[in-house]
Short mmCIF file of C-alpha atoms and ligand atoms in Angstrom, two decimals:
data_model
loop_
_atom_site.label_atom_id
_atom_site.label_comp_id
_atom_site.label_asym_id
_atom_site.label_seq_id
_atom_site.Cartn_x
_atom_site.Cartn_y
_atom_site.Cartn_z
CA UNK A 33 -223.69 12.77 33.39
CA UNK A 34 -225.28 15.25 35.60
CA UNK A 35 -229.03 15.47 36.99
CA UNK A 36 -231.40 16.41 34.99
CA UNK A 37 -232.99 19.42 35.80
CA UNK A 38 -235.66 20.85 33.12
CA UNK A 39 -236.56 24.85 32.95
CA UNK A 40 -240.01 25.20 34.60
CA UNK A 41 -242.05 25.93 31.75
CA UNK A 42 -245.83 26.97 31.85
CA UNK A 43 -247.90 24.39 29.34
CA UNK A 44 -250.62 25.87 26.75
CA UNK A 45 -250.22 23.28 24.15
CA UNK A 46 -252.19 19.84 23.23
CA UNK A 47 -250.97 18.29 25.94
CA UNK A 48 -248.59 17.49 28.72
CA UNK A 49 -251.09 20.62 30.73
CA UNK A 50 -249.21 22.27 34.04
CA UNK A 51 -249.23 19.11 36.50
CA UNK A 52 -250.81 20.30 39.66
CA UNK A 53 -248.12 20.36 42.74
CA UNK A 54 -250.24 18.30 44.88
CA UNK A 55 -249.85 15.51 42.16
CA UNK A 56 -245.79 16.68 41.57
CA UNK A 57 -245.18 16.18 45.74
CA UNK A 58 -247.31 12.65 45.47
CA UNK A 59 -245.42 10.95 42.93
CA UNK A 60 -242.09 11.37 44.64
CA UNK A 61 -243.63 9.33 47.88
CA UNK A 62 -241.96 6.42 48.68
CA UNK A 63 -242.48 3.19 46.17
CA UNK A 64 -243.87 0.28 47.85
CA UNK A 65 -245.00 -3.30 46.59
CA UNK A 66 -247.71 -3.54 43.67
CA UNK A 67 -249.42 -6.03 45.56
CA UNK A 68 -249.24 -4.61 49.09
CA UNK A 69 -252.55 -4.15 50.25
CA UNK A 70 -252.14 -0.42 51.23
CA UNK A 71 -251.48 -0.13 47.44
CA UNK A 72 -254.40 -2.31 46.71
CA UNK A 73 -256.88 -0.10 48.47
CA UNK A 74 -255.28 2.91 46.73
CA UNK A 75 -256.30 0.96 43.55
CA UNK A 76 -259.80 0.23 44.38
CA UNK A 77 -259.95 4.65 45.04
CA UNK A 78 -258.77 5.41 41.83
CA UNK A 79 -260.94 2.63 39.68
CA UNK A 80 -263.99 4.27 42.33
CA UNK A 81 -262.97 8.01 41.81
CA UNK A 82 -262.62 7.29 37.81
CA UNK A 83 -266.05 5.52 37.83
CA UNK A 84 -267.05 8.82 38.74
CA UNK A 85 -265.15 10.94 36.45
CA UNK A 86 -265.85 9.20 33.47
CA UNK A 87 -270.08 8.53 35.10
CA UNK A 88 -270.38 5.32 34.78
CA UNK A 89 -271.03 1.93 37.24
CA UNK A 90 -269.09 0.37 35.00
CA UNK A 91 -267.12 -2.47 36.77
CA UNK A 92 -264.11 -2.87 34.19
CA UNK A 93 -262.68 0.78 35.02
CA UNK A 94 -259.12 1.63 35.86
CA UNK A 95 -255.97 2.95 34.47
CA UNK A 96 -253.90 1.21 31.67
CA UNK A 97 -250.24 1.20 32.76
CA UNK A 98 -249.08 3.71 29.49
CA UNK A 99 -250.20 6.69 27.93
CA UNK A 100 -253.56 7.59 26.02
CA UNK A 101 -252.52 5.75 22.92
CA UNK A 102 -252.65 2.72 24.80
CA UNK A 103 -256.00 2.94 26.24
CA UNK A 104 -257.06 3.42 22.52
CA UNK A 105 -255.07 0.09 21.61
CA UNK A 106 -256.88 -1.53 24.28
CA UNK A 107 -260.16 -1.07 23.36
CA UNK A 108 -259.54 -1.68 19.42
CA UNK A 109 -257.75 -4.65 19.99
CA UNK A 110 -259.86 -6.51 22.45
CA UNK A 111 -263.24 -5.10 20.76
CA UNK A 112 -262.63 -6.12 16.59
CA UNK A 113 -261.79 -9.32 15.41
CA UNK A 114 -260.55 -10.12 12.08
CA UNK A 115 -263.13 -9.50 9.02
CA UNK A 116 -265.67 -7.27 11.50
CA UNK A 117 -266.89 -4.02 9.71
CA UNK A 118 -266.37 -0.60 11.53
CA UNK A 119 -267.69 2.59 11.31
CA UNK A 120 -264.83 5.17 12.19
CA UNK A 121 -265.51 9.10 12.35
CA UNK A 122 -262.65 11.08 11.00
CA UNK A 123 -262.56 15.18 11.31
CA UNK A 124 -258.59 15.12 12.76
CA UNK A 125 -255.75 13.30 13.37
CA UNK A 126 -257.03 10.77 16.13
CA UNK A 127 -259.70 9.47 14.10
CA UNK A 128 -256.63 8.32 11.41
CA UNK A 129 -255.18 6.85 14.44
CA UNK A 130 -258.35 4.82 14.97
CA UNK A 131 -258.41 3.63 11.58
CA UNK A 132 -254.83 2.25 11.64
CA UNK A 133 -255.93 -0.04 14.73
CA UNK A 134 -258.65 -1.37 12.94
CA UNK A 135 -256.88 -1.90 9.98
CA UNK A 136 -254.19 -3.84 12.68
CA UNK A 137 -256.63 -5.89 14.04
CA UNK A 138 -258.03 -7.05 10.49
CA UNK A 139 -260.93 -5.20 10.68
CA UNK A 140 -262.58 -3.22 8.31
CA UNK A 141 -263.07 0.25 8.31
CA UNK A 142 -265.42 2.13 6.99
CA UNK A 143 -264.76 5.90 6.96
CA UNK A 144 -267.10 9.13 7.70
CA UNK A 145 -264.98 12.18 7.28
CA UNK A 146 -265.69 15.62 7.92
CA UNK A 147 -262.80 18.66 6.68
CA UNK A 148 -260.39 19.50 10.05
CA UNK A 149 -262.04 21.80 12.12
CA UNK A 150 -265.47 20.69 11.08
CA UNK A 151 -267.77 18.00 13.82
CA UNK A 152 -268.76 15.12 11.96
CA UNK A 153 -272.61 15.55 10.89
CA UNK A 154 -274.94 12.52 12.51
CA UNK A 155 -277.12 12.23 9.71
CA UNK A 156 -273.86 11.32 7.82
CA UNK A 157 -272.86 8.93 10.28
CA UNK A 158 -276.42 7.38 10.18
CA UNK A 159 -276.13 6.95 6.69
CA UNK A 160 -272.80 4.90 6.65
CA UNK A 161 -274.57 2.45 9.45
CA UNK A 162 -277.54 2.50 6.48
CA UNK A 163 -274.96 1.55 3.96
CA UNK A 164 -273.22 -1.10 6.66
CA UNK A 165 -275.97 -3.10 8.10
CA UNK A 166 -273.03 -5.01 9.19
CA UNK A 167 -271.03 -3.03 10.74
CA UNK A 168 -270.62 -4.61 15.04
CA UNK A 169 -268.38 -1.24 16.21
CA UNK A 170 -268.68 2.00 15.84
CA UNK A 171 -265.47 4.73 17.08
CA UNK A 172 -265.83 8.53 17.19
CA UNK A 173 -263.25 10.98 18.90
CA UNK A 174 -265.54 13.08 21.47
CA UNK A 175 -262.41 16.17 21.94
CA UNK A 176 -260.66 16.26 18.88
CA UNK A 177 -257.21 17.98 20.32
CA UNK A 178 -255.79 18.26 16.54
CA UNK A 179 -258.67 20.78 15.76
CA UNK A 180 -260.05 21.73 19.17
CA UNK A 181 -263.56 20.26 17.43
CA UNK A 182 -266.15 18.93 20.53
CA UNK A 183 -268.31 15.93 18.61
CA UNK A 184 -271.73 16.18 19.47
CA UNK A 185 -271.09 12.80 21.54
CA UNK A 186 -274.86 12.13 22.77
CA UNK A 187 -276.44 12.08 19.08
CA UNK A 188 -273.67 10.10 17.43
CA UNK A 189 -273.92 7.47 20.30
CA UNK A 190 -277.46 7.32 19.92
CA UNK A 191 -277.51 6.51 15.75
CA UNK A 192 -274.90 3.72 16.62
CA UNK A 193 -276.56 2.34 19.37
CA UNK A 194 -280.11 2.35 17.40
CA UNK A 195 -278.18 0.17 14.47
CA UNK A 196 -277.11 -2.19 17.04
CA UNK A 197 -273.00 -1.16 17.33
CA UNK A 198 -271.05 -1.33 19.97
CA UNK A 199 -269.50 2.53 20.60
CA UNK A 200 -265.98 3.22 21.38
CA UNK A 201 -265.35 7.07 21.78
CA UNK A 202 -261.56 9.09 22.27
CA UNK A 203 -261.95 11.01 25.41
CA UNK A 204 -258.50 11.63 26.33
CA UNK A 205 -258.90 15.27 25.96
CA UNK A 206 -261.83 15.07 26.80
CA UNK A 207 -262.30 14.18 30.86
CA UNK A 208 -262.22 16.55 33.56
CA UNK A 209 -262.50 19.41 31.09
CA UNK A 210 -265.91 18.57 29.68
CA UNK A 211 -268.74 16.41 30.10
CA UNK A 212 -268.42 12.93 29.89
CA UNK A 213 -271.41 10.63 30.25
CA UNK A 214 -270.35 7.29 29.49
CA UNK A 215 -273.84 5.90 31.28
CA UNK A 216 -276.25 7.99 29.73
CA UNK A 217 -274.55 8.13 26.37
CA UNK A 218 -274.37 4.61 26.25
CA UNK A 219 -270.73 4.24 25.25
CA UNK A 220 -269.49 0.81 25.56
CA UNK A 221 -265.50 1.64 25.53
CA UNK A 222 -263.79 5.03 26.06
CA UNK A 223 -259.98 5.91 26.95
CA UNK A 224 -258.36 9.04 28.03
CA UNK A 225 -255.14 10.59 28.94
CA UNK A 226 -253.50 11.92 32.38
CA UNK A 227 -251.71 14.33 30.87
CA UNK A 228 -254.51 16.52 29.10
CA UNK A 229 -257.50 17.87 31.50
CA UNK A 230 -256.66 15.68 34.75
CA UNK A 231 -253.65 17.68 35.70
CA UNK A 232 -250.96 14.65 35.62
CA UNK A 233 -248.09 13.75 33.85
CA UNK A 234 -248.28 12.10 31.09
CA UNK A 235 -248.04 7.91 31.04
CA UNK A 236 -251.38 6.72 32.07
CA UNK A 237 -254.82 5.94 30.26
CA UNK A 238 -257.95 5.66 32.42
CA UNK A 239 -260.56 3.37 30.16
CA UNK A 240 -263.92 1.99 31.15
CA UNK A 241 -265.78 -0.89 29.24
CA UNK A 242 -269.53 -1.72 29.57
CA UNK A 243 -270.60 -4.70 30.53
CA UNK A 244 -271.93 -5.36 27.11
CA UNK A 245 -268.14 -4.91 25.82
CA UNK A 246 -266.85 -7.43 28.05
CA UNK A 247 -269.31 -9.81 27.18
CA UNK A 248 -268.17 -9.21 23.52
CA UNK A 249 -264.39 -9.34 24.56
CA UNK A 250 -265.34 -12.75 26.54
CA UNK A 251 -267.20 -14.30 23.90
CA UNK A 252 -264.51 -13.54 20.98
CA UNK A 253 -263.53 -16.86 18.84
CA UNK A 254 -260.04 -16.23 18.97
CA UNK A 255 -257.43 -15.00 21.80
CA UNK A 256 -256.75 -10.87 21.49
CA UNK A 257 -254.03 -9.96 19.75
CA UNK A 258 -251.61 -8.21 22.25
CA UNK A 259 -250.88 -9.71 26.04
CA UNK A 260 -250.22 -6.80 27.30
CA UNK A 261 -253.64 -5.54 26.96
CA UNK A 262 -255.40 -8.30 26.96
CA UNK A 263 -258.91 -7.58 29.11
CA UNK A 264 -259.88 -10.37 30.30
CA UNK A 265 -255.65 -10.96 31.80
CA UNK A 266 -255.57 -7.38 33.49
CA UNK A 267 -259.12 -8.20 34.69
CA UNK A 268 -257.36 -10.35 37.64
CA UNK A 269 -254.97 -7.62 38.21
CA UNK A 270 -257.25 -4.96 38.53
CA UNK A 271 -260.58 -6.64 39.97
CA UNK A 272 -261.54 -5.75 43.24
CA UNK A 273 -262.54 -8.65 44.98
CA UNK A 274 -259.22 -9.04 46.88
CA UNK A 275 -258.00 -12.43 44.50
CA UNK A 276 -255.26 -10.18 43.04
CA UNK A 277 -252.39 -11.99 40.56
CA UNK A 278 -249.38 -10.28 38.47
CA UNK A 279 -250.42 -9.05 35.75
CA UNK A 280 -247.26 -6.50 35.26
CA UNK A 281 -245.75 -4.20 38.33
CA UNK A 282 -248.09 -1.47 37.93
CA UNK A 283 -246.21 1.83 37.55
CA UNK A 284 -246.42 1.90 41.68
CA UNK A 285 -245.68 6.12 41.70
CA UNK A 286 -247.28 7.21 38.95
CA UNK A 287 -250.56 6.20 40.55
CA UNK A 288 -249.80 7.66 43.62
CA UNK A 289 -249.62 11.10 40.90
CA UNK A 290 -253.38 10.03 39.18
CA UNK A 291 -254.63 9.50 42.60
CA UNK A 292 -254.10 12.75 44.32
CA UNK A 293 -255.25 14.09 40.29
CA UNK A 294 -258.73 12.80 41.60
CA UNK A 295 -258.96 13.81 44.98
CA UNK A 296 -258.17 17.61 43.35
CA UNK A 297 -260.37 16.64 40.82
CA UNK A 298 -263.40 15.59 43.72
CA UNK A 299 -262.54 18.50 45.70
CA UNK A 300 -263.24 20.75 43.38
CA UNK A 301 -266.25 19.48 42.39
CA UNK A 302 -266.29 17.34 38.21
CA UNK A 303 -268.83 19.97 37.11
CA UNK A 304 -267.31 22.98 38.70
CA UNK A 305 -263.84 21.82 37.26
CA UNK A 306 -266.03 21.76 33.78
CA UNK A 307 -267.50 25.28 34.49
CA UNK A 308 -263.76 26.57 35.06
CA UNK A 309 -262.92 25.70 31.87
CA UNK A 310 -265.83 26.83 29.83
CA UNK A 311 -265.10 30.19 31.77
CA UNK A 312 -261.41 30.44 30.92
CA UNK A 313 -262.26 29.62 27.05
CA UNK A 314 -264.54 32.79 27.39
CA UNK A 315 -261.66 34.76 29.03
CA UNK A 316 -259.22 33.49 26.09
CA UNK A 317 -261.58 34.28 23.40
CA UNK A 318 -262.54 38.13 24.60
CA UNK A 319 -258.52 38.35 24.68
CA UNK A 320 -257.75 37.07 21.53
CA UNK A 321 -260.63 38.62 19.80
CA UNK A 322 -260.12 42.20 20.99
CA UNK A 323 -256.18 41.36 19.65
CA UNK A 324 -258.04 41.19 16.09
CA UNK A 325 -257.27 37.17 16.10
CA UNK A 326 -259.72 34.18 15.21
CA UNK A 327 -260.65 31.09 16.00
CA UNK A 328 -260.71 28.39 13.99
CA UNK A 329 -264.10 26.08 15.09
CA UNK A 330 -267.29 27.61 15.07
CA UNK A 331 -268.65 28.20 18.13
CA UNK A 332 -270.89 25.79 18.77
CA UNK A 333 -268.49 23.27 18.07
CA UNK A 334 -265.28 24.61 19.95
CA UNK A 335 -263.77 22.79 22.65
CA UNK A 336 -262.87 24.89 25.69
CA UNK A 337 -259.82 23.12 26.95
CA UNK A 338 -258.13 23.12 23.18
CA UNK A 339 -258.17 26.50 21.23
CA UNK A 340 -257.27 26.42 17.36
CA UNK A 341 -256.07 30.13 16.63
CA UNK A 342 -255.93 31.43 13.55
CA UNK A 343 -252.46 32.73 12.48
CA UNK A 344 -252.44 36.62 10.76
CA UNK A 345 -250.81 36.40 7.30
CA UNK A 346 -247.24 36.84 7.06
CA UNK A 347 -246.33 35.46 10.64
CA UNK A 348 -243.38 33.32 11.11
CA UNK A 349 -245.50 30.97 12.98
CA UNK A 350 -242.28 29.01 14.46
CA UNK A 351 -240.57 32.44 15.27
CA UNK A 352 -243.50 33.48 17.46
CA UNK A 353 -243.40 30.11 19.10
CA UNK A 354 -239.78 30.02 19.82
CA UNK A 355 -240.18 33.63 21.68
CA UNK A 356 -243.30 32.05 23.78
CA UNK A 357 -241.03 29.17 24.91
CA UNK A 358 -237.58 31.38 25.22
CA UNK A 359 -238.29 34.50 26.48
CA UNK A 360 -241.68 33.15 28.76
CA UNK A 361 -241.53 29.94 29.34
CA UNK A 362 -244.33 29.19 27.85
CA UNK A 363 -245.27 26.57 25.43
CA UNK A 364 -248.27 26.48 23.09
CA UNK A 365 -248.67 23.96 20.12
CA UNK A 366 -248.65 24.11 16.27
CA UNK A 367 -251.00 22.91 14.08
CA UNK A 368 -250.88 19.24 12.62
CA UNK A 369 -251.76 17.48 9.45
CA UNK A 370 -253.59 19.81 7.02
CA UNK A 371 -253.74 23.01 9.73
CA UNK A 372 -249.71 22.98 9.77
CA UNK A 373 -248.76 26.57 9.81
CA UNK A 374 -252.17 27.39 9.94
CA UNK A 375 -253.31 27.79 13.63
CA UNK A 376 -251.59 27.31 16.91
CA UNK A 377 -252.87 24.74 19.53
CA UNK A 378 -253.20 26.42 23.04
CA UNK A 379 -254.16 24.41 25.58
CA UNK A 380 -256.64 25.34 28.52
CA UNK A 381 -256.47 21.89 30.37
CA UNK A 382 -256.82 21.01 33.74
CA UNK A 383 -254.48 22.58 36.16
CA UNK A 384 -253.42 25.23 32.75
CA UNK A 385 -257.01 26.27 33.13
CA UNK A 386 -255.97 29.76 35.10
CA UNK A 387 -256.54 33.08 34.56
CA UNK A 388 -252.70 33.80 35.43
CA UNK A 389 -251.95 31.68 32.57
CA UNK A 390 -254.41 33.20 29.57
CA UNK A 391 -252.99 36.93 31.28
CA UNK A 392 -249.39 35.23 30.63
CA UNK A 393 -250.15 33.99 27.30
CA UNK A 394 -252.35 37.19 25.97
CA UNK A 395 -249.40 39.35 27.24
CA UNK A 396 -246.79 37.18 25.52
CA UNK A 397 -248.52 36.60 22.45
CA UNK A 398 -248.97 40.33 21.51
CA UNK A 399 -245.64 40.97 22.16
CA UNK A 400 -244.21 38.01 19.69
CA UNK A 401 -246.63 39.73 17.07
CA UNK A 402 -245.99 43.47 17.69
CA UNK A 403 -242.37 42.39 16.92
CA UNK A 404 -243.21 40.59 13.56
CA UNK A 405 -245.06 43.78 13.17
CA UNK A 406 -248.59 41.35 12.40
CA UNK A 407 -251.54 43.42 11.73
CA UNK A 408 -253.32 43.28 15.23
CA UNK A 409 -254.79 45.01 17.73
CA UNK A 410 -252.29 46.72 20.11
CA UNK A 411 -253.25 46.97 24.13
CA UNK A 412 -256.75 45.95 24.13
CA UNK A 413 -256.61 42.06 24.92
CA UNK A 414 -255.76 41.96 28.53
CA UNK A 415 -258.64 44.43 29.37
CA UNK A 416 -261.03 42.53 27.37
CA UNK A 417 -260.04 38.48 28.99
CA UNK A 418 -260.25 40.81 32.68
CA UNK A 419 -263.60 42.44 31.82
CA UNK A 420 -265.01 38.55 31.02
CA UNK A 421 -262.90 37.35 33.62
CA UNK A 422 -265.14 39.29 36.49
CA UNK A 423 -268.54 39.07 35.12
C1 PLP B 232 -253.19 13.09 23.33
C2 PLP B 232 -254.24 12.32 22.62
C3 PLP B 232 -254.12 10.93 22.37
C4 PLP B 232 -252.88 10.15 22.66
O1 PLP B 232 -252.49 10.18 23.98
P1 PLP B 232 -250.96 9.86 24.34
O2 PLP B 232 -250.95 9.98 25.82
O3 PLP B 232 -250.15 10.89 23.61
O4 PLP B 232 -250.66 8.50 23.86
C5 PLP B 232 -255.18 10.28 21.77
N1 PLP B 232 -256.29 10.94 21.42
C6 PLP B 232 -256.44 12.26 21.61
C7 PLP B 232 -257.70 12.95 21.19
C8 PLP B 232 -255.41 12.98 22.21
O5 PLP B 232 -255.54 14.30 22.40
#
């Protein structure tokens, strides 16, 4: 055995994103006690400082101690009880992901599907809560990173909400990098990710439940499933009123990593950090477009932060990956489910959100293509992503 020491490599896929330095240098500060009350108060910052990330006054707001597929757990398993109908929205692979958890928890799902790379209409969603008077949840993906599709969050919300269902919405791609109004959407249970817009490693999942979800969770007939995620157990572990207990040792450095994630977040400013990436999916597009390339999602429905890029016929999708990642250290992602070997991923998240990076990318790109010899545009893509980039 010798260290481990990884090639710096510059992220443009689905997600880990380039962690920021600040966060890098914070996690590597030295571990002290879960329960020491400098740590404490570091706790009460980050539930505060993800309160306002995610908009909310929600009280039950923090960080699950493992990655975004836990937060989604969380809210599934605590939120459906055995026999209880819900509606799940499925345009990607995270809304299949949703479906499995129900089906886990003994629930009952009942699908609305739109094709990948399509947003899932409301009036269809409407009609399956017509069809399911019945139905107590309702669970939509807002960013859907296996498409780069953006749900239109507010309207969907708003159906489920008017039929009486509690709303539990995927924003792990989604915070930081666009808006998020848990409050004013009324969503009663949302998770996300470190690892995708908030410039962190991956391992955590910030989640916030209204106060009408805990009353659900703390009213259910029977105990949750899992103990590990069990609400109303981490509730005295994370609750701020100084009575903390052991829950679990809280992943002491990795917080340290999502705090200083926030502060960058805060001192940039939430909405300016969502204005830098709406800007740098402009800068992409002009680049990619002038190369002759296409996106995949309309664009009213594209999400900034994840681009879906068509690939030219006769590409040797993998080939053009492996030269990203050899030659430039640079990673983007390939497409999943039923866009495999259709589209790449590339990711404009959080602190991969830079103009050196789509320059690095552009440049890299057309050079993996000229040497497949793809139909495209030679020379033209840099000037275009700079022109957009100083408007
Ligand atoms: C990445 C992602 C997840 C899962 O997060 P992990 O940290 O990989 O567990 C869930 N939903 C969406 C939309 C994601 O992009």
């Amino acid at each position: 055995m010798k260290s481990f020491h990884p090639t710096p490599r510059t992220l443009m896929g689905p997600g880990p994103s380039d962690v920021h330095p600040r966060v890098t240098a914070a996690l590597a500060r030295p571990t002290i006690g879960h329960l020491d009350p400098e740590f404490v108060g570091m706790m009460d910052e980050i539930k505060g400082a993800l309160r306002r990330a995610f908009r909310t006054e929600n009280e039950m707001t923090f960080p699950v101690s493992a990655p975004g597929s836990s937060g989604m757990e969380l809210c599934f398993v605590n939120l459906v009880e055995p026999g209880e109908k819900v509606v799940i929205c499925q345009n990607g692979a995270f809304g299949g992901r949703m479906k499995e958890n129900v089906e886990r928890c003994g629930g009952v799902p009942i699908m609305v599907e739109s094709p990948w790379g399509e947003r899932i209409d409301p009036e269809g969603a409407e009609q399956a809560l017509i069809d399911h008077p019945d139905a107590t949840l309702f669970a939509f993906v807002h960013a859907e990173t296996s498409t780069g599709v953006k749900a239109d969050a507010e309207r969907l919300s708003a159906r489920a909400r008017a039929h009486g269902c509690l709303v539990i919405m995927d924003t792990v791609t989604g915070l930081g990098g666009i808006p998020v109004e848990i409050d004013k959407w009324e969503i009663d249970a949302a998770y996300s990710g470190t690892q995708k817009c908030l410039s962190c490693p991956p391992g955590l999942s910030p989640v916030t439940l209204s106060d009408r979800a805990v009353e659900k969770i703390t009213s259910r007939a029977r105990k949750v499933q899992s103990w590990f995620l069990d609400v109303s157990l981490l509730t005295t572990y994370w609750s701020g009123n100084g009575q903390r207990t052991y829950h679990h040792t809280a992943p002491v450095n990795a917080l340290y990593g999502l705090h200083e994630a926030l502060v960058l977040l805060e001192e940039e400013g939430l909405e300016k950090a969502w204005a830098r990436h709406a800007k740098m999916h402009e800068v992409f597009k002009a680049g990619i477009e002038a190369m002759g390339l296409e996106l995949l999602v309309s664009e009213e429905d594209r999400l900034p932060q994840l681009n879906a890029v068509q690939i030219p016929a006769g590409v040797d999708e993998l080939e053009v990956r492996k030269t990203l990642l050899n030659r430039f250290n640079l990673e983007i992602g390939a497409g999943l489910g039923s866009l495999a070997g259709q589209v790449w991923r590339i990711g404009l998240m959080g602190h991969s959100a830079t103009y050196e990076n789509i320059v690095l990318c552009l440049t890299a790109l057309e050079q993996a293509l000229i040497e497949q010899q793809a139909n495209i545009n030679h020379g033209q893509a840099l000037a275009a992503a700079h022109a957009v980039f100083c408007r």
